Coordinates of C-alpha atoms and ligand atoms in Angstrom, one line a residue:
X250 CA 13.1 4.7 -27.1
X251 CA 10.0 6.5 -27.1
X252 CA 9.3 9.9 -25.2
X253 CA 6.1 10.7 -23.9
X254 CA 5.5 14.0 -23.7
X255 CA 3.1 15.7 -20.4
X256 CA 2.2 19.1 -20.4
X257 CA 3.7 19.9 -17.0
X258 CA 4.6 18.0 -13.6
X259 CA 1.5 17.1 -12.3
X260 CA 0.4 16.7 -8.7
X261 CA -1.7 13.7 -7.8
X262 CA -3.2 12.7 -4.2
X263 CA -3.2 9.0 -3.9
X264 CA -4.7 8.3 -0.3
X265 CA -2.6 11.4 1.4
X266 CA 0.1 10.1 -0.6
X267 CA 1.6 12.5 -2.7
X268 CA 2.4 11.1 -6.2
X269 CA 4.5 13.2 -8.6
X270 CA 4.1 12.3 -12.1
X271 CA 7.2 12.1 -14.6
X272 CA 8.2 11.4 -18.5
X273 CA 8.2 8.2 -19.3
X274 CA 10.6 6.0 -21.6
X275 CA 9.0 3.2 -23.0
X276 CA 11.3 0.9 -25.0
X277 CA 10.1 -0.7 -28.5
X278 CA 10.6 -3.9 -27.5
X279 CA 8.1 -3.7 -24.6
X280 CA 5.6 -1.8 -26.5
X281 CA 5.7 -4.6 -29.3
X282 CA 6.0 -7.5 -26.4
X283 CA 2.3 -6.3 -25.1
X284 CA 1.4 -5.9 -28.6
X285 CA 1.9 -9.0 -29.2
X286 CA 0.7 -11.1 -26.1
X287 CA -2.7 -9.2 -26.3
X288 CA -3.3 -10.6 -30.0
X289 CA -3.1 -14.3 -28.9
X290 CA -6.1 -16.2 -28.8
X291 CA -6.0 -17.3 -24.9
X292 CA -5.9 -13.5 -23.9
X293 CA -8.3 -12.3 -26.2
X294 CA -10.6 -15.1 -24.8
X295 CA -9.6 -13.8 -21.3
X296 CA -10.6 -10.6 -21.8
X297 CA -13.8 -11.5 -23.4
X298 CA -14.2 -13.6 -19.9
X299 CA -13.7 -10.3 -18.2
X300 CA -16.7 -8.8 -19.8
X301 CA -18.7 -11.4 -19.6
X302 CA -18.0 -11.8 -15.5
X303 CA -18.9 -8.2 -15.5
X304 CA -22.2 -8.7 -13.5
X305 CA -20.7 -11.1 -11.5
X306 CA -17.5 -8.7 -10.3
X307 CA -20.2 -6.2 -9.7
X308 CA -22.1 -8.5 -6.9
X309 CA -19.3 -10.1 -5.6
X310 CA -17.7 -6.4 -4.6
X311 CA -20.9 -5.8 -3.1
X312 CA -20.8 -9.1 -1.0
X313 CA -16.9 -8.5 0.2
X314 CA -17.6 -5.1 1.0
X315 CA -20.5 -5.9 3.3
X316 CA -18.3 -8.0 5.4
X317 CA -16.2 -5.6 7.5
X318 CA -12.2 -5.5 7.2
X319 CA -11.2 -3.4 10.1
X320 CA -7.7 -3.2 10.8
X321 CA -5.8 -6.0 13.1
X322 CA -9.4 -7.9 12.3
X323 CA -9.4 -8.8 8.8
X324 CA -10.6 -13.0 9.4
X325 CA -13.8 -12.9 8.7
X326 CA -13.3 -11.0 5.1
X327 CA -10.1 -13.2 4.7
X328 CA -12.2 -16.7 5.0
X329 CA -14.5 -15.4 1.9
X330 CA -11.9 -14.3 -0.1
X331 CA -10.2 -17.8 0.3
X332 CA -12.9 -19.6 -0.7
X333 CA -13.7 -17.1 -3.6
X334 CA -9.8 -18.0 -4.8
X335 CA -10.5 -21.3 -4.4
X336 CA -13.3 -21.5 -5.9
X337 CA -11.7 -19.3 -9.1
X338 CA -9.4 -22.8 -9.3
X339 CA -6.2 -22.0 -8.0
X340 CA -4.3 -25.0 -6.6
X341 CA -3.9 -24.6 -3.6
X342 CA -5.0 -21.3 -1.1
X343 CA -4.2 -21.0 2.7
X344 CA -4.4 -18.5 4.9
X345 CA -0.6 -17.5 6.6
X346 CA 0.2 -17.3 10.3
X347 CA -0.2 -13.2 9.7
X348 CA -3.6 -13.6 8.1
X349 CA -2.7 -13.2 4.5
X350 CA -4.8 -15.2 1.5
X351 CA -2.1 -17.1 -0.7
X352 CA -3.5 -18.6 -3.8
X353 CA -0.7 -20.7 -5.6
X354 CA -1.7 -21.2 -9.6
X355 CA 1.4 -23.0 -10.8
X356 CA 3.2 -22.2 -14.2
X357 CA 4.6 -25.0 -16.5
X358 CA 8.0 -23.7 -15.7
X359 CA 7.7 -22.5 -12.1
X360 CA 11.4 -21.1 -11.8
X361 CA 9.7 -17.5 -10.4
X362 CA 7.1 -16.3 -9.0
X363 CA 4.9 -13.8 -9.9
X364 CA 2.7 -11.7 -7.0
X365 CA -0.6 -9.6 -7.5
X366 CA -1.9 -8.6 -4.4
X367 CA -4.8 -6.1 -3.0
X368 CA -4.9 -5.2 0.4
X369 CA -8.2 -7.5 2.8
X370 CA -8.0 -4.1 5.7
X371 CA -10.0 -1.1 5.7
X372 CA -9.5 2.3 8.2
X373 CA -13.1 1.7 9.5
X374 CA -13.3 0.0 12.7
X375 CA -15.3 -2.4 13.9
X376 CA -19.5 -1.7 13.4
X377 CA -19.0 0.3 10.8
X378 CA -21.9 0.8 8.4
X379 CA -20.6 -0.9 5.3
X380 CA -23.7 -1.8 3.7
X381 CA -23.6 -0.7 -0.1
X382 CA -25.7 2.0 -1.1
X383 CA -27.2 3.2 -4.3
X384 CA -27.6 6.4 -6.0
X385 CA -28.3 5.8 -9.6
X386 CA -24.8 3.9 -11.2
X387 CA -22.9 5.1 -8.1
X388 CA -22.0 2.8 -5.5
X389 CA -21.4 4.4 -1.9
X390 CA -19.9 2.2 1.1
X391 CA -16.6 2.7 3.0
X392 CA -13.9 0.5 1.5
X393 CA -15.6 -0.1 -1.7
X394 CA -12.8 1.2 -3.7
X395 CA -10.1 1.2 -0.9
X396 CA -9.5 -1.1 -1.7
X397 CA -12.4 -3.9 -1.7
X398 CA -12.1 -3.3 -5.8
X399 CA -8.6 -4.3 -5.6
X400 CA -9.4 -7.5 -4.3
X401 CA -12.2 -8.3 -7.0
X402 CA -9.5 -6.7 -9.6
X403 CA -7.1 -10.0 -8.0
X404 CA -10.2 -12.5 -8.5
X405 CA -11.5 -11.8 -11.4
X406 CA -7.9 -12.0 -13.0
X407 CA -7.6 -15.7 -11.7
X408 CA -11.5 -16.6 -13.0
X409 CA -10.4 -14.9 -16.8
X410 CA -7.1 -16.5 -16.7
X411 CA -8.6 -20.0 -15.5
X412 CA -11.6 -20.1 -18.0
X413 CA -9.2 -19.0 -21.3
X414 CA -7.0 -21.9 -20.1
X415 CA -3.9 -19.9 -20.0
X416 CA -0.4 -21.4 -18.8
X417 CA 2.3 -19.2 -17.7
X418 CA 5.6 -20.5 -17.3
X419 CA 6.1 -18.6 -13.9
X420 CA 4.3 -19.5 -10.8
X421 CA 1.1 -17.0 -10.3
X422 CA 0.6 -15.9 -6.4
X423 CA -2.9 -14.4 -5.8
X424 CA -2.8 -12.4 -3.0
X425 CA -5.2 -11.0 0.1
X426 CA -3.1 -9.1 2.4
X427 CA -3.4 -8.1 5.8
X428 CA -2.6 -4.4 7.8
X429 CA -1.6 -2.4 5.0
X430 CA -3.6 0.8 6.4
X431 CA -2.5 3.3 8.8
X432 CA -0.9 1.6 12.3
X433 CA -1.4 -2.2 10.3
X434 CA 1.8 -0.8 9.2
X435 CA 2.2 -3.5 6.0
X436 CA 2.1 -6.0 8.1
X437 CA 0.7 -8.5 6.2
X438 CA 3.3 -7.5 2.9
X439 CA 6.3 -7.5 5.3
X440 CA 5.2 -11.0 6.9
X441 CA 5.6 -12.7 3.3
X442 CA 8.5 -11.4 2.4
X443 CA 10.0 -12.2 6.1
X444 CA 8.8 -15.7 6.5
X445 CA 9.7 -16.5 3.1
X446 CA 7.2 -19.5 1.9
X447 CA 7.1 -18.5 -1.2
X448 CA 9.9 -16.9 -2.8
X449 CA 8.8 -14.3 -4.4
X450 CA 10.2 -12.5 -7.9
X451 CA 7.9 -9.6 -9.5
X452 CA 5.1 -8.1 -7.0
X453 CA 2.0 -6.2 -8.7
X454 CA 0.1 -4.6 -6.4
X455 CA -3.2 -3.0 -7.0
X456 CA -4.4 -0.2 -5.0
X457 CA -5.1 3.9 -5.7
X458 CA -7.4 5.3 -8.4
X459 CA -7.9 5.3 -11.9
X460 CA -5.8 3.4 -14.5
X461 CA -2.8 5.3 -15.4
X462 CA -1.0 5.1 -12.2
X463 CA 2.5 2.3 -12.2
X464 CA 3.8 3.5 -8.7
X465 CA 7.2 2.3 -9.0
X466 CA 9.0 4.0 -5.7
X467 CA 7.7 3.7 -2.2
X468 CA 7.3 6.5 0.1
X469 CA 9.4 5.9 3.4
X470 CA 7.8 6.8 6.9
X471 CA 9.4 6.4 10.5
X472 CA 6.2 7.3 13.1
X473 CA 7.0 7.5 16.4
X474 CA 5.4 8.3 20.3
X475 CA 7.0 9.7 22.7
X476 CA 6.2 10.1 26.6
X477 CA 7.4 12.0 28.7
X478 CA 6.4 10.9 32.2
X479 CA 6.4 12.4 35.7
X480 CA 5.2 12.3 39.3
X481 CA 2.4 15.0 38.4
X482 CA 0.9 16.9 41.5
X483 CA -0.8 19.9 42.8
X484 CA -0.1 22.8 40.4
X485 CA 0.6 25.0 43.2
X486 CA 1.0 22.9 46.4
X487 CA 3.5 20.6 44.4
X488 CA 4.8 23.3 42.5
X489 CA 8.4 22.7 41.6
X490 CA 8.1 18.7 40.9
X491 CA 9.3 17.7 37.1
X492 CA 6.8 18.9 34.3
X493 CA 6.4 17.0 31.1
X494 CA 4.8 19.6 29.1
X495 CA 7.3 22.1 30.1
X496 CA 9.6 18.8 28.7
X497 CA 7.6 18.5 25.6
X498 CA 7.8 21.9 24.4
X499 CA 11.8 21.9 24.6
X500 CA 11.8 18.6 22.6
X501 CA 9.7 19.9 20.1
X502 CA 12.1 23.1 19.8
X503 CA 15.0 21.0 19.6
X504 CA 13.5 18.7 17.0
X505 CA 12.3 21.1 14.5
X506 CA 14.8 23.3 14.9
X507 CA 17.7 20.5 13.7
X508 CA 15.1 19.2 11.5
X509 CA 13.8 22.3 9.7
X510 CA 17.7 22.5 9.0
X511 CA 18.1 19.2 7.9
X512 CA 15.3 19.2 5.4
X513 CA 15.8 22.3 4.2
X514 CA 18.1 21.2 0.9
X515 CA 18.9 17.6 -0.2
X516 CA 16.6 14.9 -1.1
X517 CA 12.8 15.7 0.3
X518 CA 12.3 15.1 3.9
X519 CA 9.4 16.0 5.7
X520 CA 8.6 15.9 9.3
X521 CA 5.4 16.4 11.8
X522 CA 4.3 16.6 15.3
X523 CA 0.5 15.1 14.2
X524 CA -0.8 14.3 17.6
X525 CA -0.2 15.5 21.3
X526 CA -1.8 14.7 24.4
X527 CA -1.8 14.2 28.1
X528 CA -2.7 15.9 31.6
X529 CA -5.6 15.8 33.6
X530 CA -6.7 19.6 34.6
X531 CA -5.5 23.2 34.1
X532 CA -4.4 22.9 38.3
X533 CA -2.1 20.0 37.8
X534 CA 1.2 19.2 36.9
X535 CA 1.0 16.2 34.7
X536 CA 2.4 12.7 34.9
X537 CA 2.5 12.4 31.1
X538 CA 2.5 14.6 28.2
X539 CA 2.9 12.7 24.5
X540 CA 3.2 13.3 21.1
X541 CA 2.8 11.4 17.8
X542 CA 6.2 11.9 15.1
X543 CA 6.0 11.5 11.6
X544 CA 8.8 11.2 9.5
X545 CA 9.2 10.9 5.7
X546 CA 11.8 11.0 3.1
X547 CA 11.9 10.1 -0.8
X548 CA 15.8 8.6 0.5
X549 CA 16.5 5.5 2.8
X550 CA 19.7 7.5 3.8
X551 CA 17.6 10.7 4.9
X552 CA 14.8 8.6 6.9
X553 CA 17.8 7.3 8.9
X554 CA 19.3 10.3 9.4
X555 CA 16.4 12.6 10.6
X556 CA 15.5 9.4 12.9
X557 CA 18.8 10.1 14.3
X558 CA 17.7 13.6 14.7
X559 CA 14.9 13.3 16.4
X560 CA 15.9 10.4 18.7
X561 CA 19.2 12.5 19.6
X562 CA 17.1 16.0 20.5
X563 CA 14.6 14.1 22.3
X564 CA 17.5 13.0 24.6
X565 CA 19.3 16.2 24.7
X566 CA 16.0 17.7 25.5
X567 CA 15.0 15.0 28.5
X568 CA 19.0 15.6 30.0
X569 CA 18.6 19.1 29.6
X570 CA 15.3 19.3 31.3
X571 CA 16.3 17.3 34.0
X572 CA 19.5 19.4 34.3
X573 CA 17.2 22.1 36.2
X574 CA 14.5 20.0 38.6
X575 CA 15.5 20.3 42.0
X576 CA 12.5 18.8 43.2
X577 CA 11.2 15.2 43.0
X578 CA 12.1 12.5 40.5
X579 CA 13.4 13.5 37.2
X580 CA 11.2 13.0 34.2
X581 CA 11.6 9.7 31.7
X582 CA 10.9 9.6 28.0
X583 CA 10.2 6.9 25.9
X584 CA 10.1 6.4 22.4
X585 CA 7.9 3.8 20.9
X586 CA 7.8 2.8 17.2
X587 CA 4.4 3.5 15.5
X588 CA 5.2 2.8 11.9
X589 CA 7.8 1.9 9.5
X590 CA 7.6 1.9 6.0
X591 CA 10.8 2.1 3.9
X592 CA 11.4 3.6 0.9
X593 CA 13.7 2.9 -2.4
X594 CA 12.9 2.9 -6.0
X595 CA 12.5 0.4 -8.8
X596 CA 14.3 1.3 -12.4
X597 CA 11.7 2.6 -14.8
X598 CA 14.4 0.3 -17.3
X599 CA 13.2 -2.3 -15.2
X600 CA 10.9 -5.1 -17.5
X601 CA 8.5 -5.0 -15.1
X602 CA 8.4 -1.6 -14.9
X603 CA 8.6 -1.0 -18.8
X604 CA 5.9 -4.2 -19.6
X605 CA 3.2 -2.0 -17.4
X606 CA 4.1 1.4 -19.0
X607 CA 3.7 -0.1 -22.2
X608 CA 0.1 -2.2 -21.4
X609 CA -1.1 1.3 -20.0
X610 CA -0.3 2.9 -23.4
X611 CA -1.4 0.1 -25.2
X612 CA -5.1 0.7 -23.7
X613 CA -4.7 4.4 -24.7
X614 CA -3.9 5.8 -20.9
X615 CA -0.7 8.0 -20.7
X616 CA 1.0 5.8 -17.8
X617 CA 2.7 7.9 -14.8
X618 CA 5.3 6.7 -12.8
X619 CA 4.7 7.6 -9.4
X620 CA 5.6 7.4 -5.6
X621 CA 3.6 6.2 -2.9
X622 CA 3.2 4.3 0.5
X623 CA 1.7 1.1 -0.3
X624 CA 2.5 -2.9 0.1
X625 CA 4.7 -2.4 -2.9
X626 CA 7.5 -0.2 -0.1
X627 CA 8.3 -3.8 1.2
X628 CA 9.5 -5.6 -1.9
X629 CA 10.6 -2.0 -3.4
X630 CA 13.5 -1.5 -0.8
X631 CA 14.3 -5.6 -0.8
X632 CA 15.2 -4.6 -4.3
X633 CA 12.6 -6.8 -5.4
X634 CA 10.8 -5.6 -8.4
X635 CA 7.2 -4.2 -7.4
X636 CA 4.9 -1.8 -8.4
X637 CA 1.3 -1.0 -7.5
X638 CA -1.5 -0.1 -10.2
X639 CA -4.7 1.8 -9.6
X640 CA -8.1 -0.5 -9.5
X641 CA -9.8 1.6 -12.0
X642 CA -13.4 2.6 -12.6
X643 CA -14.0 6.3 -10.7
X644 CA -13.9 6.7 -7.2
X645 CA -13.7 8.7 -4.4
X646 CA -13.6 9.8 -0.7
X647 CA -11.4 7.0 0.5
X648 CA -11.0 6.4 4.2
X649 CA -14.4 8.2 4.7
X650 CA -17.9 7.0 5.3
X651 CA -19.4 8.7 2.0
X652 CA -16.7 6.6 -0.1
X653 CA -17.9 5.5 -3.7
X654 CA -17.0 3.5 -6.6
X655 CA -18.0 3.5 -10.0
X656 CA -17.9 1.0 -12.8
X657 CA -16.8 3.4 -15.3
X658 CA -14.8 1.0 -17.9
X659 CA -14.1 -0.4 -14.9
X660 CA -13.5 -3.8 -16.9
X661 CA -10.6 -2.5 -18.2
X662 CA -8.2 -2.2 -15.3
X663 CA -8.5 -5.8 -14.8
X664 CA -7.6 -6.7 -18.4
X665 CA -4.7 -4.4 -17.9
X666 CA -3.8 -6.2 -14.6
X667 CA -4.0 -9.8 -16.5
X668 CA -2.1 -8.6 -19.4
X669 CA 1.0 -7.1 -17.3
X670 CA 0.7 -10.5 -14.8
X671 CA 0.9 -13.1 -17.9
X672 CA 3.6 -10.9 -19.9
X673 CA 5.9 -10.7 -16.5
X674 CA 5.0 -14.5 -16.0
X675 CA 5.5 -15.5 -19.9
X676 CA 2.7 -16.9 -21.8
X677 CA 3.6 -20.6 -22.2
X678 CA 2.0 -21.4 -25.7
X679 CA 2.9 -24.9 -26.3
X680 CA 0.4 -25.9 -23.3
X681 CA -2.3 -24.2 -24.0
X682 CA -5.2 -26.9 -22.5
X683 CA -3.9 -28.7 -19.8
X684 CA -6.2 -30.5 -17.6
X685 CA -6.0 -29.3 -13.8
Ligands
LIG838 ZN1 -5.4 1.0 0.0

């Protein structure tokens, strides 16, 4: 065992998710596992094949990030990435009943499965302005790093791994997913692991910044609304009716009050009233009022509870209210589900785990496990061993209009990618050119 040693706990801000940095283990045998693979001819060739598609990368990211993603309409960005897979020469790519791009490249052994995925959605909705723009080597578009890099990152892996003729003995599963932003809610990650067509054993997902970054844990989040509705009326002629404001404002007490509690020890748990709205003038007593909920907590166990909490004082509140109208129909509240992204952990002992802290090393970048809310959270908290790696090059101002990438070394996050893929997969040396 091997310590790696970091100044301090340092705080890093993946996409508002808040990634906490830790030691890291690395075992030998991991260390001289990647030592080894990246020595044998196939992946030297491959990564040769990833310099040399350099130019190519470049204009392809270009091309997909001119054709918009936004969320719940990712088809038309999904049709070009299929035929950009097939293309590559997987053998065989379909798009899934949820959207998702599935690229099959089979292994000589094909017991297991391996996954790398990067997510086809953006934040920016429909008529965006996504065309590219230049300022000297800076490349400034929204969703060009976020995470329209991740997708070329998935590609380019396939092309290298195709032209150096390299046979894994799992199955590789090249992936374009749908809805992993905001209200997508991993929709697209949670459909593949639901409808089950390909079973699937090791997930690498790559989204986030620079290399460095093996987010091994997933960030949970419950996100709800709730409405409070009413007759509404004339604030002084109907004065008396049922108010939902008035309802609001005791939920909210309620809530935070058992929920500043609750968080205040024990595993982190955070909680927010983001969004509130409703009414139609300053003389009248609404028929709605609403607010957005969300909910988050490093435990599985937590996120249940303070759902409990905040289901149960949103009740006590509505009963409560109600107690005292004497006039008029008593309010109702509903709560509707927003989001859901569970949480859980995967082992830094894990091999998965272990195989892309020691690749990270191995290209000289202190790796950082980390914590995060990304497609990984599905297979994390199936138990299913997942991580998700940055996309590399420099970047910034995701999930804004200014966004910008930069190929700085950029090449290298990809060889990183291919090397942890084909070490999870195993290199299968006594094929080594197999006709396809
Ligand atoms: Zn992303």
């Amino acid at each position: 065992m091997r310590k790696l040693h970091l100044l301090s706990i340092v705080s890093l801000v993946f996409l508002g998710t808040q990634a906490l940095a830790q030691s890291v283990d690395i075992q030998k045998a991991y260390t001289k596992e990647i030592k080894k693979l990246s020595s044998e001819q196939q992946i030297e060739k491959a990564f040769r094949t990833i310099e040399e598609l350099e130019e190519q990368s470049m204009s392809d990211l270009i091309m997909l990030t001119e054709i918009e993603a936004p969320p719940f309409k990712e088809t038309k960005r999904a049709e070009k990435f299929k035929e950009m897979l097939t293309e590559a020469g997987a053998d065989r790519v379909w798009i899934d009943a949820e959207g998702n791009v599935l690229a099959l490249r089979r292994g000589t052994k094909g017991e297991r499965t391996i996954a790398l995925d990067a997510h086809l959605d953006t934040v920016f909705p429909e008529g965006t302005d996504v065309k590219v723009k230049f300022k000297g080597d800076t490349l400034y578009a929204p969703g060009i790093g976020d995470d329209t890099r991740g997708l070329i990152v998935v590609l380019t892996t396939l092309r290298a791994i195709e032209a150096a003729e390299i046979e894994t003995e799992a199955d590789l599963l090249f992936v374009g997913t749908v809805g992993e932003e905001g209200l997508g809610d991993l929709r697209g990650v949670r459909h593949i692991f639901e409808a089950g067509e390909v079973k699937i054993d090791s997930w690498i997902g790559i989204d986030g910044g620079a290399i460095g970054r093996v987010n091994n844990k997933g960030l949970g989040s419950k996100r709800y609304k709730a409405i409070f509705k009413g007759p509404g009326g004339h604030s002084w002629g109907a004065f008396g009716l049922a108010n939902p404001h008035h309802a609001i404002g005791k939920a909210i007490s309620y809530f935070t009050e058992e929920a500043t509690e609750f968080t205040s020890s024990g595993a982190r748990t955070s909680f927010n009233v983001g969004r509130m709205g409703g009414g139609t003038s300053v003389n009248s007593i609404p028929f709605e009022s609403w607010m957005e909920v969300d909910m988050r907590s490093v435990s599985p166990e937590r996120l249940d509870e303070i759902d409990k909490i905040f289901k149960s004082t949103m009740n006590r509140a509505l009963e409560d209210y109600n107690k005292g109208v004497k006039k008029g129909a008593p309010l109702t509240l509903e709560l509707v589900p927003i989001g859901f992204r569970p949480s859980g952990e995967i082992a830094a002992t894990e091999a998965l785990v272990q195989r892309a802290m020691a690749a990270t090393e191995f290209f000289d970048v202190e790796p950082r496990l980390t914590r995060g809310s990304t497609n990984s959270n599905i297979p994390i908290s199936l138990g299913i061993p997942a991580i998700t790696l940055g996309r590399g090059g420099a970047g910034g101002n995701a999930h804004s209009l200014d966004e910008w990438w930069m190929n700085v070394n950029g090449a290298e996050a990809i060889k990183l990618t291919l090397l942890i893929t084909v070490a999870e997969a195993g290199l299968d040396k006594s094929r080594t050119i197999k006709k396809r």
